[in-house]
Every structure is written in C-alpha cells, then in structure tokens.
PDB file of C-alpha atoms in Angstrom:
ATOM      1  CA  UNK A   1      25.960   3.624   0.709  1.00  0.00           C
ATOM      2  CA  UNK A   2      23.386   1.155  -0.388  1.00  0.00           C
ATOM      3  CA  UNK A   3      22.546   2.709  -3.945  1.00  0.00           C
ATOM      4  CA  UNK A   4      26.447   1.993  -4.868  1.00  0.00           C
ATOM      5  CA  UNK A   5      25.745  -1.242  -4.174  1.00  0.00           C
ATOM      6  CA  UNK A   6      22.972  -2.477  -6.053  1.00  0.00           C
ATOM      7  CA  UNK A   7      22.078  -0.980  -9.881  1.00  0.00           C
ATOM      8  CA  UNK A   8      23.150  -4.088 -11.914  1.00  0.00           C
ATOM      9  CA  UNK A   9      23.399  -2.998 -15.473  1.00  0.00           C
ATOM     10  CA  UNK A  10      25.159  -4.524 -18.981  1.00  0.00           C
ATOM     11  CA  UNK A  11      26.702  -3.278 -21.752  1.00  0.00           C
ATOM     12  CA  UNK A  12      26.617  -3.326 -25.708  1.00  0.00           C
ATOM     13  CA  UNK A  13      29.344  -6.205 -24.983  1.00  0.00           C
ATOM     14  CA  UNK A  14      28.055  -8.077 -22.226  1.00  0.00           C
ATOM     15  CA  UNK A  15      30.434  -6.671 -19.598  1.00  0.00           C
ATOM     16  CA  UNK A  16      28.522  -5.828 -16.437  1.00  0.00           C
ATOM     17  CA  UNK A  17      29.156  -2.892 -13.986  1.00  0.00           C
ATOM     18  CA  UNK A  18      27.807  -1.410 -10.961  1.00  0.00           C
ATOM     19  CA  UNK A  19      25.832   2.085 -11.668  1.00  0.00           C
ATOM     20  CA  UNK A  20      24.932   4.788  -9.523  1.00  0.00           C
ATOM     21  CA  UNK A  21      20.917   5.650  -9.327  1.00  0.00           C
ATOM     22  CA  UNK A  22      21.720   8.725 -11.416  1.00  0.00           C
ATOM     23  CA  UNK A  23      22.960   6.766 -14.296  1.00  0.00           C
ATOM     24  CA  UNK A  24      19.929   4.489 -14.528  1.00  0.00           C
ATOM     25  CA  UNK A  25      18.244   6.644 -17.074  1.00  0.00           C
ATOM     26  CA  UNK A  26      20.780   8.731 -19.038  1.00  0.00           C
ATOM     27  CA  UNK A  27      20.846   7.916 -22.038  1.00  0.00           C
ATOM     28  CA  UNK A  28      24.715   8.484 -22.877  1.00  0.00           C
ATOM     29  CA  UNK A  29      25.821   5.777 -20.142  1.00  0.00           C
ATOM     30  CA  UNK A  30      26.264   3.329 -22.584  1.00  0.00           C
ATOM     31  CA  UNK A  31      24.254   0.881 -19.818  1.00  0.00           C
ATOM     32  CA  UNK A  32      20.594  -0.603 -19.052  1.00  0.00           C
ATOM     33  CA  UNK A  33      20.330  -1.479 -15.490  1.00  0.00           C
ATOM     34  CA  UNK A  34      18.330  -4.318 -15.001  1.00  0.00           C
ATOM     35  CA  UNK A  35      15.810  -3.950 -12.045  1.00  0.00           C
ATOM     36  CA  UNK A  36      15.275  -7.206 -11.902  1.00  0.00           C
ATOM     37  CA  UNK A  37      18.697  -8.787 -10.755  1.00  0.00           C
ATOM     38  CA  UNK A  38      19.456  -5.804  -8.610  1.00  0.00           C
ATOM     39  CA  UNK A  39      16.052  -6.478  -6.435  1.00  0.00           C
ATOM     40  CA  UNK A  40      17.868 -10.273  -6.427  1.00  0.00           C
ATOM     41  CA  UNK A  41      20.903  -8.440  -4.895  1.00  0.00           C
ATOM     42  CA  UNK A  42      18.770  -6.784  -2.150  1.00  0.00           C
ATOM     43  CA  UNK A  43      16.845  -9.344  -1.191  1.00  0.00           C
ATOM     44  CA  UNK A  44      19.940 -11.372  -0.518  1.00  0.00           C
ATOM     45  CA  UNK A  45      20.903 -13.719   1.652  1.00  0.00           C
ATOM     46  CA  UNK A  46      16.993 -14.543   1.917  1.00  0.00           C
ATOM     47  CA  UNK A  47      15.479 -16.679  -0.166  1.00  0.00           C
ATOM     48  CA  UNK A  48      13.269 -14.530  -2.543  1.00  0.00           C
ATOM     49  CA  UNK A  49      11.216 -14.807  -5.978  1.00  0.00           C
ATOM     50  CA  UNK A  50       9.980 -12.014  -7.880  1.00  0.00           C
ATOM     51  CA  UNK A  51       6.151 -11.640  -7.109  1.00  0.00           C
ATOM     52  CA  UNK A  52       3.410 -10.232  -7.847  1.00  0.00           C
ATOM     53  CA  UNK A  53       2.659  -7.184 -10.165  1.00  0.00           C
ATOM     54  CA  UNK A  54       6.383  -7.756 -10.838  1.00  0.00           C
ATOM     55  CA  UNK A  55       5.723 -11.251 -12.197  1.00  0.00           C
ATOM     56  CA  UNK A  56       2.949 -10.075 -13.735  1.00  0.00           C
ATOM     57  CA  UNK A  57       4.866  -7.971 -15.805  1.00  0.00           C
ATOM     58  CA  UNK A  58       7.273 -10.591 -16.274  1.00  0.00           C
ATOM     59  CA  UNK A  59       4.917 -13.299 -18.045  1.00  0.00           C
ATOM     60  CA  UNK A  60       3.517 -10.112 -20.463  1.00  0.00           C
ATOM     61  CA  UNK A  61       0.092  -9.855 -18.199  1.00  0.00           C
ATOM     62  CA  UNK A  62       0.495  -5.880 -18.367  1.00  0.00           C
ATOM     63  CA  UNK A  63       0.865  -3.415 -21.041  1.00  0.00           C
ATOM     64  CA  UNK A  64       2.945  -0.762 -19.230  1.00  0.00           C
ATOM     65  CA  UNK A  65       5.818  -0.550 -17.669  1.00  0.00           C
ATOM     66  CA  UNK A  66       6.518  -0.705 -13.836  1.00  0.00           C
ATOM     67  CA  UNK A  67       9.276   1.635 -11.873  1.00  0.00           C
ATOM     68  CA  UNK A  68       8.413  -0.586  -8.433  1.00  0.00           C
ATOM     69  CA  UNK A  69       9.814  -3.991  -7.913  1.00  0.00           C
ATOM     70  CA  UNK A  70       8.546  -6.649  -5.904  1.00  0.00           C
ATOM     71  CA  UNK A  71      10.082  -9.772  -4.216  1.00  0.00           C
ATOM     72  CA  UNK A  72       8.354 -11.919  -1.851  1.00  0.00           C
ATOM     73  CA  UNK A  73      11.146 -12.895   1.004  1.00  0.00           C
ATOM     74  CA  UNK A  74      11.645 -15.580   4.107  1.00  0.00           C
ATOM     75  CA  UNK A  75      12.741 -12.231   5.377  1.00  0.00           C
ATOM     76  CA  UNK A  76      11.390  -9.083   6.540  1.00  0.00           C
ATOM     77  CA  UNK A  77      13.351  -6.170   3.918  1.00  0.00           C
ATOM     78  CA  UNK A  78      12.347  -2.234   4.131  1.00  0.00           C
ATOM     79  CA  UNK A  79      11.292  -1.104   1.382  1.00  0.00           C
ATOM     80  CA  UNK A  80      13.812   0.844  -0.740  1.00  0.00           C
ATOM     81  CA  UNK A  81      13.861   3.929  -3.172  1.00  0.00           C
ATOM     82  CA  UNK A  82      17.324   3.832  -5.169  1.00  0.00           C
ATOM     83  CA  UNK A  83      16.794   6.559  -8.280  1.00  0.00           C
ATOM     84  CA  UNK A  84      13.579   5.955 -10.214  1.00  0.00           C
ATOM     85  CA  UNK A  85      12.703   2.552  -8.733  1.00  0.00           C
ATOM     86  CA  UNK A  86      11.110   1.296  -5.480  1.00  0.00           C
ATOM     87  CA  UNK A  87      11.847  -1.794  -4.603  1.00  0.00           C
ATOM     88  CA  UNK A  88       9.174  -3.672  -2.079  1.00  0.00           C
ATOM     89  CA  UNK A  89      10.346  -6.673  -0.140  1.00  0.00           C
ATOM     90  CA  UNK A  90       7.074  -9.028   1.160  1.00  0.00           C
ATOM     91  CA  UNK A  91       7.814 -11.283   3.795  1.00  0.00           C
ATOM     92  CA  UNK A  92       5.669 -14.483   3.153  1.00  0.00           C
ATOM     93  CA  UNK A  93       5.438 -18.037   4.647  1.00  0.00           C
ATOM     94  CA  UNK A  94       7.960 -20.291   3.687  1.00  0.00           C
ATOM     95  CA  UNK A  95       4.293 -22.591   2.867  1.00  0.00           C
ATOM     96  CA  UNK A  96       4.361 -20.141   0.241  1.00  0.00           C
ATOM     97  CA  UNK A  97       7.171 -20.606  -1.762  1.00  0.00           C
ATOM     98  CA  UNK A  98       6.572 -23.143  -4.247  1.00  0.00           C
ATOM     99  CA  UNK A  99       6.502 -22.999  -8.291  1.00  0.00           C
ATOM    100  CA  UNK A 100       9.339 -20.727  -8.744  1.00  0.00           C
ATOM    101  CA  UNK A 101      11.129 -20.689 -11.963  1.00  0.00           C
ATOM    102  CA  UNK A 102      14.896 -19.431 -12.892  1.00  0.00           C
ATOM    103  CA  UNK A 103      14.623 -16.758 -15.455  1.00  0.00           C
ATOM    104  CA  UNK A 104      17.239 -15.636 -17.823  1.00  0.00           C
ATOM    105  CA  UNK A 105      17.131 -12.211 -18.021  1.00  0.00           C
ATOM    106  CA  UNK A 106      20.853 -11.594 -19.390  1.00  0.00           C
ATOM    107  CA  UNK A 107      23.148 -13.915 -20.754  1.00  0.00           C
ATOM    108  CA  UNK A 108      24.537 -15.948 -17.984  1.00  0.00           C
ATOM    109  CA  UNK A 109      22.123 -14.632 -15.173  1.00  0.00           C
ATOM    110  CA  UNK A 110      18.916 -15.341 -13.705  1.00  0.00           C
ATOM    111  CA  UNK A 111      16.728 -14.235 -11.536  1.00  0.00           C
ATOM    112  CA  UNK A 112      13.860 -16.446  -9.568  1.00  0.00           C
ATOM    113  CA  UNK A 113       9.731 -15.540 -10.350  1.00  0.00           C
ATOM    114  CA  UNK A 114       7.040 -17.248  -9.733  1.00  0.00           C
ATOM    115  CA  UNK A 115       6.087 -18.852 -12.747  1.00  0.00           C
ATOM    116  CA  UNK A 116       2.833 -17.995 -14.580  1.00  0.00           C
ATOM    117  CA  UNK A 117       0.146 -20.102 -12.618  1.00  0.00           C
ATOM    118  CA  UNK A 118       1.393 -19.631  -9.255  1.00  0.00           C
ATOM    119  CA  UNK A 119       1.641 -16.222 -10.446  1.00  0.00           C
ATOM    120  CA  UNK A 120      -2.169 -15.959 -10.861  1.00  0.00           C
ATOM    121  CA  UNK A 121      -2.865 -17.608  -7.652  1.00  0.00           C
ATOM    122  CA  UNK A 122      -0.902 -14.843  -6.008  1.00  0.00           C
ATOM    123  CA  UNK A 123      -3.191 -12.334  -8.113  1.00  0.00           C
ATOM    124  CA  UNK A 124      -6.323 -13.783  -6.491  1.00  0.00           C
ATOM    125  CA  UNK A 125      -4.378 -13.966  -3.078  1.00  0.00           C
ATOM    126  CA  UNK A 126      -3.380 -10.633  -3.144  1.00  0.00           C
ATOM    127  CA  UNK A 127      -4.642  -8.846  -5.255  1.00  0.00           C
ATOM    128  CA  UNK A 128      -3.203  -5.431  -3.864  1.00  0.00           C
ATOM    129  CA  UNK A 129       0.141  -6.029  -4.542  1.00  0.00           C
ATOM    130  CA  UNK A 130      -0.617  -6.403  -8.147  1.00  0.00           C
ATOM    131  CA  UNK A 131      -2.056  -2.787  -8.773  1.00  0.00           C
ATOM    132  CA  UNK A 132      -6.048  -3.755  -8.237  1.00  0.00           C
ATOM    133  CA  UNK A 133      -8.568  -5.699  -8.833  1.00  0.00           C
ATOM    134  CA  UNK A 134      -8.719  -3.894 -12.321  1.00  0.00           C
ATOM    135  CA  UNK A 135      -5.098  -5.043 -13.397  1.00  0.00           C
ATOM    136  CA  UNK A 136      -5.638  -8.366 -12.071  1.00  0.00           C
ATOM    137  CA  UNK A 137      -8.636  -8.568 -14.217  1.00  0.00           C
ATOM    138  CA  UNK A 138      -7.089  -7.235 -17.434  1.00  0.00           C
ATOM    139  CA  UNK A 139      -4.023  -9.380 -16.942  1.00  0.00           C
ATOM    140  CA  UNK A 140      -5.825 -12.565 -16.824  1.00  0.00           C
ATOM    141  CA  UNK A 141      -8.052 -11.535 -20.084  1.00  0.00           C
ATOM    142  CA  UNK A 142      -4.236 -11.100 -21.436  1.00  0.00           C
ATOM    143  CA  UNK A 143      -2.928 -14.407 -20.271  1.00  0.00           C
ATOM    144  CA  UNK A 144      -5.381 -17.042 -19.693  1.00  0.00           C
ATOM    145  CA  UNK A 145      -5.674 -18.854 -22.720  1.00  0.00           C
ATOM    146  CA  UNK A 146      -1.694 -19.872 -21.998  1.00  0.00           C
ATOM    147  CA  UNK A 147      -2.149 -21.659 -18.155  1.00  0.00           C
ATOM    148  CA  UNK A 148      -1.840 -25.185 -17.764  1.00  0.00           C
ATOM    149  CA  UNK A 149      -4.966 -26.463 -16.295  1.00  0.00           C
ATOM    150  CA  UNK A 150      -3.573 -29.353 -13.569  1.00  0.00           C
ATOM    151  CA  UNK A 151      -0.813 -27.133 -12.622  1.00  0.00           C
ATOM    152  CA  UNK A 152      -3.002 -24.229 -11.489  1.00  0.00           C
ATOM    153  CA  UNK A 153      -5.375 -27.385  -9.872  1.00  0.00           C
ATOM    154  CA  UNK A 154      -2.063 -28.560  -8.370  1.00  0.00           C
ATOM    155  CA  UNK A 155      -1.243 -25.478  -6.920  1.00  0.00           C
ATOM    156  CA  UNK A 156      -4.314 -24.226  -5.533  1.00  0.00           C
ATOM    157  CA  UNK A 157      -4.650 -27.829  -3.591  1.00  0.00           C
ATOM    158  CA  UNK A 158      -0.909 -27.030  -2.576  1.00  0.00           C
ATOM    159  CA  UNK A 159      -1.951 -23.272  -0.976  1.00  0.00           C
ATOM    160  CA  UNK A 160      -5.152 -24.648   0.409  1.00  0.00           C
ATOM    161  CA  UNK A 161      -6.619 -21.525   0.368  1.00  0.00           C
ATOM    162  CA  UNK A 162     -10.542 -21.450  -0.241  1.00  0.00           C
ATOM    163  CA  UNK A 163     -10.873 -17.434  -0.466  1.00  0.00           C
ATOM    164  CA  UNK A 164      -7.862 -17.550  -2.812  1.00  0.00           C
ATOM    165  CA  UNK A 165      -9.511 -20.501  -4.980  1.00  0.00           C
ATOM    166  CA  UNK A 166     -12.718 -19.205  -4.805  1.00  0.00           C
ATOM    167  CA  UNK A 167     -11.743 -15.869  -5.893  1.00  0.00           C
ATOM    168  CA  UNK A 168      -9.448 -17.395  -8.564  1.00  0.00           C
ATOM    169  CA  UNK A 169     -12.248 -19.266 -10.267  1.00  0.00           C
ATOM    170  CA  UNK A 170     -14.533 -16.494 -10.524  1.00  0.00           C
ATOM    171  CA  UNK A 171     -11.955 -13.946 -12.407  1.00  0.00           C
ATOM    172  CA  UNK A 172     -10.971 -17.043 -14.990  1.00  0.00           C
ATOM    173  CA  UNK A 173     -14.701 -17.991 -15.370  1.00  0.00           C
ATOM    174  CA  UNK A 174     -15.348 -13.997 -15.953  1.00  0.00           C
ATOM    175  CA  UNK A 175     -12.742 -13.609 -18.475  1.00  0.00           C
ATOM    176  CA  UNK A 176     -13.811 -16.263 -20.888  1.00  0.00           C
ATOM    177  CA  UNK A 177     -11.321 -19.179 -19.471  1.00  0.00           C
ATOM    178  CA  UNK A 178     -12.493 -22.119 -21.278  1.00  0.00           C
ATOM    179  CA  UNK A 179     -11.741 -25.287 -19.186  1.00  0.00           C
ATOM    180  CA  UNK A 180     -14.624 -26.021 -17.463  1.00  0.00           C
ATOM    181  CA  UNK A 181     -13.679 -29.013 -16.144  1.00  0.00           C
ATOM    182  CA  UNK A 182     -10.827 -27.027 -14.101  1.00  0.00           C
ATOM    183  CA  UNK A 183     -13.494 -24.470 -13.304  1.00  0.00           C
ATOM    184  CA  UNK A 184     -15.274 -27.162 -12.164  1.00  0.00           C
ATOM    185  CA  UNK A 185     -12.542 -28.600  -9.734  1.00  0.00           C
ATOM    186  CA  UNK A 186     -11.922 -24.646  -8.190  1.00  0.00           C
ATOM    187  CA  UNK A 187     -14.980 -24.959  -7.176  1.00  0.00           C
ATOM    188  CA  UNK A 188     -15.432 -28.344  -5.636  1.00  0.00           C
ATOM    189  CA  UNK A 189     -12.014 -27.976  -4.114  1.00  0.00           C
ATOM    190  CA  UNK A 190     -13.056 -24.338  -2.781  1.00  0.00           C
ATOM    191  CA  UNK A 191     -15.984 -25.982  -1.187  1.00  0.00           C
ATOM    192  CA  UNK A 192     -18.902 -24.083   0.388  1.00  0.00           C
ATOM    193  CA  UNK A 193     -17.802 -21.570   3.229  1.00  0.00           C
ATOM    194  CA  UNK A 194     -21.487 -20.100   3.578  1.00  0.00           C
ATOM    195  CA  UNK A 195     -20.223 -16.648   3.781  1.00  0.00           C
ATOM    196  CA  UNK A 196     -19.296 -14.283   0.823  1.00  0.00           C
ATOM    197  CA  UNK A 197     -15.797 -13.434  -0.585  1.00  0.00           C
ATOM    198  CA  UNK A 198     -14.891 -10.248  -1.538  1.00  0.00           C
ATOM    199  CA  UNK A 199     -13.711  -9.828  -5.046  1.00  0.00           C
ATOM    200  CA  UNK A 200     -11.681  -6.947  -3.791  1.00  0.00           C
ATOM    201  CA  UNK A 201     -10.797  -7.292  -0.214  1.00  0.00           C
ATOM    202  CA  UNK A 202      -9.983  -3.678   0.053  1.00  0.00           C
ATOM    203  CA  UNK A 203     -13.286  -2.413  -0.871  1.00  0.00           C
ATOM    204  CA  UNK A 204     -16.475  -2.955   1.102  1.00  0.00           C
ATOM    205  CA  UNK A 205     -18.540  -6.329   1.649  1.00  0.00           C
ATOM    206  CA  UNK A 206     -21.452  -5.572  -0.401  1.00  0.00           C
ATOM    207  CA  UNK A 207     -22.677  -5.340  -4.034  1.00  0.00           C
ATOM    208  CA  UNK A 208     -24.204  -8.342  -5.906  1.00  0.00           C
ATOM    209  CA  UNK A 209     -23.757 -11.711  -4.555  1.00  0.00           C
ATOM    210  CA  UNK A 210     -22.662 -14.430  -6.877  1.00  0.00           C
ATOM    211  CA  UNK A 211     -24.128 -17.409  -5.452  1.00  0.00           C
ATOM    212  CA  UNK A 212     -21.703 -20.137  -7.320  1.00  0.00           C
ATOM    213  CA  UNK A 213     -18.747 -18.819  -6.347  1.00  0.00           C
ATOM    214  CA  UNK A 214     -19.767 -17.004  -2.819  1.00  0.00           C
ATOM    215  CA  UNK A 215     -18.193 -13.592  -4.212  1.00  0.00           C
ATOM    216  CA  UNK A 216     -19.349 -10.284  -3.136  1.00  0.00           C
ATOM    217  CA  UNK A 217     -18.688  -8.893  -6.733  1.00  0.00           C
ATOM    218  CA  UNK A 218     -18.066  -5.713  -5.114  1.00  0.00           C
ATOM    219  CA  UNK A 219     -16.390  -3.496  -8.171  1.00  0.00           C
ATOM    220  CA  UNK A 220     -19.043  -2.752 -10.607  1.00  0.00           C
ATOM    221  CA  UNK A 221     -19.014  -5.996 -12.857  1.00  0.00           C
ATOM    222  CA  UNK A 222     -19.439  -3.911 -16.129  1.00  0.00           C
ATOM    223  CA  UNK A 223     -16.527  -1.509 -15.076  1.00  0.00           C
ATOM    224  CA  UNK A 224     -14.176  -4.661 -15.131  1.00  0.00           C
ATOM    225  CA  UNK A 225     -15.501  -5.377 -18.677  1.00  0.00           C
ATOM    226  CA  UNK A 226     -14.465  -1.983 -19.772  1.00  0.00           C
ATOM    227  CA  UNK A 227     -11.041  -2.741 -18.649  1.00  0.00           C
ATOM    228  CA  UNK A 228     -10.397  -5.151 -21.180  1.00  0.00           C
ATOM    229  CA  UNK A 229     -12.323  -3.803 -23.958  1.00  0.00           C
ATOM    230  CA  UNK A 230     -10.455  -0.082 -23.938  1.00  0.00           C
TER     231      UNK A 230
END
C-alpha cells in the first residue's frame, strides 16, 4: 500500500502524478520523482525538516548523489525502503527545531530544510547521519566560505551544546574558515569542559589531543586533508 502513496513526481508540463517505485527510474515515464517532497509526504502530520546528509546535499556540500533521505521529526517514523530510495525518519527534540527554511524545489511546492548554518551545526552534532566524519569534513571545505558568521554564533548559543560547538569550531578552524573573531566566540562560548571531545564519536577516545579545542582528533588528521585535496 504505502509505495502507491508516496513517489511525488512532475512532468515536462508541470502536471504532477503519483508513481509507483518501479517507475522512479525508467527512463520512458515521461516523470522525475522528486525524493524530496515525497519524504515531506511521509513524514506527515509531524512536523519535519529535511536534515542532515540530506541537507547537506541540498546546500551543494557533496559531490554525489544520495538514494537515502533524511527528515528529522517531532515523531518517531520507521524507516522506509520504497524502490531505490530509503527514507530515514529521526525523531529529535522539539529544542531542536529552529532555522528551518521553505525550499522551492518545483514550481509551486516546497519542502522544509534546515538552512545552511544550522545545517553545519547538525554536522558537528551528528556527524553519523551525515555519512562520516570524512564527508562532514569535505563538505565544510566545500561550503564554508558562504556561512554567515552571527547566525552560526546565534545558533550555537540557541542549541547550547558545548561538544557540538566545540567540535564545530575545530572542523571550520581546520578547513581554512577565516573569521577568527567567530572562531574566537565558539570557543569562549564552548567554554572549558576539562575532558576531551571526540572528533568522531563513533571511533575510539584516543589519538592526539588538541588542547584549544579539547578534541581527541581521533581520525588521522592528514587522512582528512586528503579528503579535500583528491
């Protein structure tokens, strides 16, 4: 029943239609379903945005494209395989849902995402929803250069998260981000927690220690490099 029900898709002409899973990739449908509004249609009623390495790929911070989508919900949603696609429902605090933006992603529709610095905040919060520590790490080389400096400060005073801010200051400050004066309010605002972070909380606590930040840099620092010069 439920694949019926969900593959939005549009026309040459703008008409839209409701397509079966094994439509979403032939070629001679005459249709491209749009992932994207029919996670909206899923998630629904719930309040939801589009989250994570799904609004990563939204605000161009990867160079490939995905075949799982992710909301973040009020609500708790199984995760669901219609055709090619997954789509991944994340229940989070309501705290949590802030700097969402409406996205026009065909004419007439939208679809909610977290917009591109709450987007990075939810990198450094979770950065296993977003493919790695690697993709987070390539994907703010990619992007930022385009962040607006007293939003991101707003927003990380708004999650009041020190692990998130810490680990947040330490990936801009290791891609090349050049506002030191926010780099400088990440960390006064992050404080001193006289333990270490873990720049990937799915790996191990060990591996160098950076002292400014309180990160266990424990991925290989020069294998994150190679990430974004390959």
């Amino acid at each position: 029943m439920l694949p019926k029900l969900v593959a939005q898709a549009t026309s040459g002409f703008g008409a839209t239609a409701v397509l079966e899973p094994a439509y979403w990739h032939r070629p001679d449908a005459g249709f491209v379903a749009n992932w994207y509004l029919a996670a909206a249609q899923l998630a629904k009623p719930a309040d939801y945005f589009l989250a994570y390495y799904t609004a990563m790929e939204i605000h161009q911070m990867l160079q490939h494209p995905l075949t799982t989508v992710i909301a973040a919900t009020t609500e708790q949603r199984r995760t669901v395989d219609i055709g090619p696609v997954t789509f991944k429902f994340v229940k989070v605090a309501r705290r949590k849902f802030f700097a969402v933006e409406k996205r026009q992603i065909q004419r007439g529709r939208t679809v909610e995402v977290a917009d591109l610095e709450k987007t990075f905040l939810d990198c450094a919060n979770r950065p296993d929803l977003c493919g790695g520590i690697e993709e987070v790490f390539r994907g703010f080389d990619r992007r930022a250069k385009a962040l607006d400096g007293d939003r991101i400060l707003r927003y990380a005073m708004r999650l009041g998260s020190p692990t998130t801010t810490k680990r947040l200051g330490f990936l801009l400050e290791a891609v090349g981000y050049g506002e030191s004066a926010v780099l400088f309010e990440l960390r006064e605002m992050a404080g001193r927690l006289h333990h270490y972070v873990p720049l990937d909380p799915k790996r191990p606590r060990d591996g160098e220690r950076d002292t400014r930040w309180e990160i266990f840099v424990n991925v290989p620092f020069d294998r994150l490099l190679r990430t974004i010069r390959t």
